[in-house]
Short mmCIF file of C-alpha atoms in Angstrom, two decimals:
data_model
loop_
_atom_site.label_atom_id
_atom_site.label_comp_id
_atom_site.label_asym_id
_atom_site.label_seq_id
_atom_site.Cartn_x
_atom_site.Cartn_y
_atom_site.Cartn_z
CA THR M 1 27.53 30.57 20.05
CA PRO M 2 29.73 27.63 21.05
CA ASN M 3 28.37 24.24 20.11
CA PRO M 4 26.82 22.71 23.28
CA LYS M 5 28.24 19.43 24.52
CA PRO M 6 26.08 16.36 23.80
CA GLN M 7 23.70 15.66 26.67
CA THR M 8 24.93 12.15 27.38
CA PRO M 9 26.44 10.59 30.54
CA ASN M 10 29.66 10.02 28.60
CA PRO M 11 30.39 12.82 26.10
CA LYS M 12 33.07 10.77 24.37
CA PRO M 13 31.95 9.13 21.10
CA GLN M 14 30.99 5.53 21.69
CA THR M 15 32.51 2.77 19.59
CA PRO M 16 30.41 -0.25 18.59
CA VAL M 17 31.69 -3.50 20.07
CA TYR M 18 31.35 -6.77 18.15
CA SER M 19 32.15 -10.39 18.77
CA PHE M 20 33.18 -12.34 15.67
CA ASN M 21 30.73 -15.06 14.73
CA LYS M 22 30.94 -17.05 11.48
CA ASN M 23 27.21 -17.81 11.37
CA ARG M 24 26.38 -14.15 11.90
CA CYS M 25 28.60 -13.22 8.97
CA LYS M 26 26.93 -15.84 6.78
CA TYR M 27 23.45 -14.58 7.58
CA MET M 28 24.58 -10.99 7.13
CA ARG M 29 25.83 -11.78 3.61
CA ILE M 30 22.52 -13.43 2.68
CA PHE M 31 20.59 -10.53 4.15
CA THR M 32 22.83 -8.06 2.30
CA GLY M 33 21.85 -9.62 -1.02
CA ILE M 34 18.18 -9.00 -0.21
CA ILE M 35 18.90 -5.43 0.88
CA LEU M 36 20.91 -4.63 -2.26
CA ALA M 37 18.03 -5.84 -4.39
CA SER M 38 15.66 -3.62 -2.39
CA LEU M 39 17.92 -0.61 -2.88
CA LEU M 40 17.94 -1.17 -6.61
CA VAL M 41 14.14 -1.35 -6.64
CA LEU M 42 13.90 1.92 -4.71
CA SER M 43 16.32 3.76 -7.00
CA ALA M 44 15.81 2.20 -10.45
CA GLN M 45 13.68 3.72 -13.17
CA GLY M 46 11.55 1.33 -15.21
CA GLN M 47 9.92 1.75 -18.61
CA THR M 48 6.32 1.92 -17.40
CA ALA M 49 5.37 5.21 -15.74
CA GLY M 50 4.25 4.96 -12.14
CA PRO M 51 3.32 7.51 -9.47
CA THR M 52 5.82 10.35 -9.00
CA TRP M 53 6.94 11.81 -5.69
CA ALA M 54 7.03 15.54 -5.04
CA VAL M 55 10.53 16.93 -5.67
CA SER M 56 10.73 17.91 -2.00
CA PHE M 57 8.59 17.15 1.06
CA THR M 58 8.58 16.27 4.74
CA GLN M 59 6.37 13.63 6.36
CA SER M 60 6.05 11.61 9.57
CA PHE M 61 5.67 7.83 9.72
CA SER M 62 5.38 4.81 11.99
CA GLU M 63 7.34 1.68 11.12
CA THR M 64 7.14 -2.00 12.01
CA SER M 65 10.20 -3.97 10.98
CA TRP M 66 11.85 -7.35 11.44
CA TYR M 67 15.58 -7.76 11.89
CA PHE M 68 17.35 -11.10 12.21
CA LEU M 69 18.12 -12.18 15.79
CA GLN M 70 16.07 -9.24 17.09
CA GLY M 71 12.51 -9.98 15.97
CA ASN M 72 9.81 -7.36 15.37
CA ALA M 73 9.80 -3.80 16.65
CA THR M 74 7.86 -0.59 16.04
CA THR M 75 9.16 2.97 16.00
CA LYS M 76 8.26 6.44 14.75
CA GLY M 77 10.18 8.83 12.56
CA ASN M 78 10.12 11.33 9.74
CA ILE M 79 11.55 11.88 6.29
CA THR M 80 12.95 15.12 4.86
CA TYR M 81 13.31 14.84 1.10
CA ASP M 82 15.04 17.16 -1.39
CA SER M 83 15.59 15.52 -4.76
CA ILE M 84 16.50 18.80 -6.47
CA ASN M 85 19.71 18.90 -4.45
CA ASN M 86 20.09 15.11 -4.34
CA ARG M 87 19.73 14.74 -0.58
CA MET M 88 17.38 13.25 1.99
CA LYS M 89 17.24 12.47 5.70
CA ILE M 90 15.33 9.78 7.59
CA TYR M 91 15.11 10.00 11.37
CA ARG M 92 13.98 7.12 13.60
CA GLU M 93 13.28 7.43 17.30
CA ASN M 94 14.69 3.92 17.70
CA GLY M 95 16.86 2.49 14.93
CA ARG M 96 17.42 -0.90 16.57
CA ASN M 97 15.49 -2.86 13.93
CA ASP M 98 16.49 -0.86 10.87
CA ARG M 99 18.81 -2.92 8.68
CA PHE M 100 21.39 -0.11 8.51
CA CYS M 101 21.01 1.53 11.92
CA GLY M 102 20.73 -1.76 13.79
CA SER M 103 23.94 -3.17 12.36
CA ILE M 104 26.12 -0.48 13.98
CA PHE M 105 24.88 -0.82 17.59
CA PRO M 106 23.27 -4.30 17.65
CA PHE M 107 20.59 -4.94 20.30
CA SER M 108 20.78 -1.31 21.39
CA ASP M 109 17.78 1.01 21.68
CA THR M 110 19.03 4.29 20.22
CA ASP M 111 17.86 7.03 17.90
CA CYS M 112 19.27 6.95 14.39
CA THR M 113 19.42 9.42 11.52
CA MET M 114 20.21 8.25 8.01
CA LEU M 115 21.55 11.24 6.08
CA ILE M 116 22.18 11.02 2.34
CA VAL M 117 24.09 14.01 1.00
CA ASN M 118 26.96 14.51 -1.48
CA ASP M 119 26.37 10.98 -2.82
CA LYS M 120 27.16 9.42 0.56
CA ARG M 121 24.97 7.75 3.19
CA TYR M 122 25.84 8.61 6.78
CA LEU M 123 24.49 7.09 10.00
CA ILE M 124 24.17 9.44 12.98
CA TYR M 125 23.39 8.46 16.58
CA ASN M 126 22.77 11.45 18.83
CA SER M 127 22.40 9.39 22.01
CA LYS M 128 25.68 7.62 21.28
CA ASN M 129 27.50 10.77 20.11
CA TYR M 130 28.60 8.76 17.07
CA CYS M 131 28.50 9.05 13.30
CA CYS M 132 30.06 7.23 10.34
CA MET M 133 29.94 7.01 6.55
CA CYS M 134 28.07 3.89 5.46
CA CYS M 135 28.14 3.64 1.67
CA THR M 136 27.92 5.65 -1.55
CA SER M 137 25.46 6.28 -4.36
CA ALA M 138 27.66 4.21 -6.65
CA GLN M 139 27.08 1.26 -4.28
CA GLY M 140 23.29 1.70 -4.39
CA CYS M 141 23.00 3.99 -1.35
CA GLY M 142 21.76 7.16 -3.05
CA ILE M 143 18.45 8.93 -2.46
CA ILE M 144 15.13 7.43 -3.49
CA LYS M 145 14.27 8.73 -6.96
CA THR M 146 11.03 10.65 -7.48
CA THR M 147 10.23 8.06 -10.17
CA TRP M 148 11.22 5.01 -8.13
CA MET M 149 7.87 3.32 -8.84
CA ASN M 150 8.32 3.37 -12.61
CA GLY M 151 7.82 -0.15 -13.88
CA ALA M 152 5.42 -1.06 -11.06
CA GLU M 153 2.06 -2.75 -11.54
CA ARG M 154 -1.05 -0.93 -10.40
CA ILE M 155 -3.39 -3.22 -8.43
CA THR M 156 -6.90 -2.47 -9.62
CA ASN M 157 -8.88 -5.25 -7.91
CA GLN M 158 -8.54 -3.67 -4.46
CA PRO M 159 -10.26 -0.27 -4.52
CA TYR M 160 -9.67 2.07 -1.58
CA PRO M 161 -11.74 5.02 -0.39
CA ASN M 162 -10.40 8.52 -0.89
CA VAL M 163 -8.36 10.10 1.91
CA ASN M 164 -8.52 13.70 3.06
CA ILE M 165 -5.26 15.62 2.76
CA LYS M 166 -5.40 19.26 3.83
CA GLY M 167 -9.08 19.51 2.92
CA GLN M 168 -8.69 17.79 -0.45
CA SER M 169 -10.35 14.44 -1.21
CA CYS M 170 -7.60 12.37 -2.81
CA PRO M 171 -7.91 9.07 -4.70
CA VAL M 172 -5.84 6.17 -3.33
CA ASN M 173 -3.92 3.61 -5.40
CA LEU M 174 -2.00 0.44 -4.60
CA TRP M 175 1.12 -0.54 -6.57
CA LEU M 176 3.37 -3.59 -6.62
CA LYS M 177 7.02 -3.62 -7.65
CA LYS M 178 8.77 -6.96 -7.52
CA GLY M 179 12.40 -7.50 -6.58
CA LEU M 180 13.65 -10.40 -4.48
CA GLN M 181 10.59 -9.52 -2.40
CA ASN M 182 7.23 -7.88 -3.01
CA ASN M 183 7.38 -4.09 -2.59
CA TRP M 184 3.89 -2.68 -2.01
CA TYR M 185 3.25 1.04 -2.28
CA LYS M 186 -0.02 2.67 -1.29
CA GLU M 187 -0.31 6.32 -2.26
CA ALA M 188 -2.74 9.19 -2.66
CA GLN M 189 -2.87 11.61 -5.58
CA TYR M 190 -2.73 15.10 -4.07
CA THR M 191 -2.44 18.43 -5.90
CA PRO M 192 -0.47 20.94 -3.78
CA PRO M 193 -1.53 24.60 -3.83
CA GLY M 194 -0.37 26.28 -7.02
CA ALA M 195 0.75 23.00 -8.63
CA THR M 196 -0.21 22.12 -12.19
CA GLY M 197 -0.85 18.46 -11.39
CA PRO M 198 -0.97 15.88 -8.59
CA VAL M 199 1.97 14.32 -6.77
CA SER M 200 2.13 10.96 -5.04
CA VAL M 201 1.73 11.18 -1.27
CA PRO M 202 3.11 8.08 0.48
CA LEU M 203 0.56 6.26 2.63
CA GLN M 204 2.39 2.96 3.06
CA ILE M 205 5.54 1.21 1.84
CA ASN M 206 5.60 -2.49 2.68
CA MET M 207 8.82 -4.28 1.72
CA GLU M 208 7.35 -7.68 2.42
CA PRO M 209 8.03 -9.32 4.85
CA VAL M 210 10.74 -7.32 6.66
CA ASP M 211 9.60 -3.70 6.75
CA ASP M 212 6.22 -1.93 6.84
CA ILE M 213 6.13 1.90 6.94
CA VAL M 214 2.81 3.70 7.40
CA TYR M 215 2.90 7.43 6.62
CA ASP M 216 0.74 10.11 8.21
CA ALA M 217 -0.96 11.79 5.23
CA GLU M 218 -1.86 14.91 7.20
CA THR M 219 1.81 15.64 7.98
CA PHE M 220 2.77 15.66 4.29
CA ASP M 221 4.27 19.05 3.40
CA SER M 222 5.64 19.77 -0.06
CA THR M 223 5.79 23.54 0.52
CA TYR M 224 8.72 23.54 2.95
CA THR M 225 11.96 25.21 1.86
CA PRO M 226 15.01 22.90 1.96
CA VAL M 227 18.00 24.61 3.57
CA ASP M 228 21.54 23.33 3.96
CA SER M 229 21.36 23.21 7.77
CA MET M 230 18.70 20.47 7.52
CA PHE M 231 21.20 18.22 5.78
CA SER M 232 24.47 19.15 7.47
CA LEU M 233 26.70 16.68 9.28
CA PRO M 234 26.81 17.06 13.08
CA THR M 235 29.71 18.64 14.92
CA GLY M 236 31.21 17.30 18.12
CA MET M 237 30.92 13.64 17.11
CA GLY M 238 34.35 13.23 15.63
CA ASP M 239 34.98 12.43 11.97
CA CYS M 240 31.73 11.43 10.27
CA GLU M 241 33.71 10.51 7.14
CA LYS M 242 35.20 7.47 8.84
CA LYS M 243 33.85 4.19 7.51
CA CYS M 244 31.24 2.38 9.55
CA PRO M 245 32.40 -0.71 11.49
CA PHE M 246 33.72 -3.73 9.64
CA LEU M 247 30.93 -6.14 10.60
CA SER M 248 28.10 -3.72 9.85
CA LEU M 249 25.78 -3.97 6.85
CA CYS M 250 27.64 -0.99 5.40
CA SER M 251 30.89 -2.93 4.99
CA LEU M 252 29.09 -5.91 3.50
CA ILE M 253 27.54 -3.62 0.88
CA GLY M 254 31.04 -2.42 0.08
CA PHE M 255 32.23 -6.01 -0.39
CA SER M 256 29.22 -6.90 -2.57
CA SER M 257 29.40 -3.87 -4.88
#
């Protein structure tokens, strides 16, 4: 079946338009340093064992984030995770305030998919009929490791009640991993059907003070089967291998790495 044309008023891929501003570049470089530190926290493995993610899962979330010059915003999305094949996908209904998505089409309300596959991070905008290659695993843009919370401190002075996940009463823990910012991780210990032990179900990731993601525990599914079509690049948007625009966060990561 022929690939349907994108349902947009203008089917031609849109190109981000920027005006050069020295102050904007300065702030972007400062912000990039913070982001790079966050990426290292999310991908590094420490010496102290922390909670471990399931090797593959899907889950929905709501997110409140702050982005410079744009303020606070809230959106919804979902994550599709497949560490066995070193790939993951994060979809946001509105990527305006995401540090990566929002740097391509600034001040624009548009959906955004962050696809990490083949050691590359791509940004995909269905409503803009646009995609580009942002950065690579070697630059700190790989998938989140299942053991990304190794080296974190468990906070024991704030007990939380158990949460119900698919009929199972699951204990809740709060963890702190420090980078240039505090990275708080609230999780539940859930044992999937047929599993030999529990996995960590994300309840909240708060990268203080710029990003707070609250996950819907009931949508957690570690039994789904990852297939290639879930992680394939779109067709009809031109060359997704082209580098993202020069003044985006992606280029600044390239300069900093």
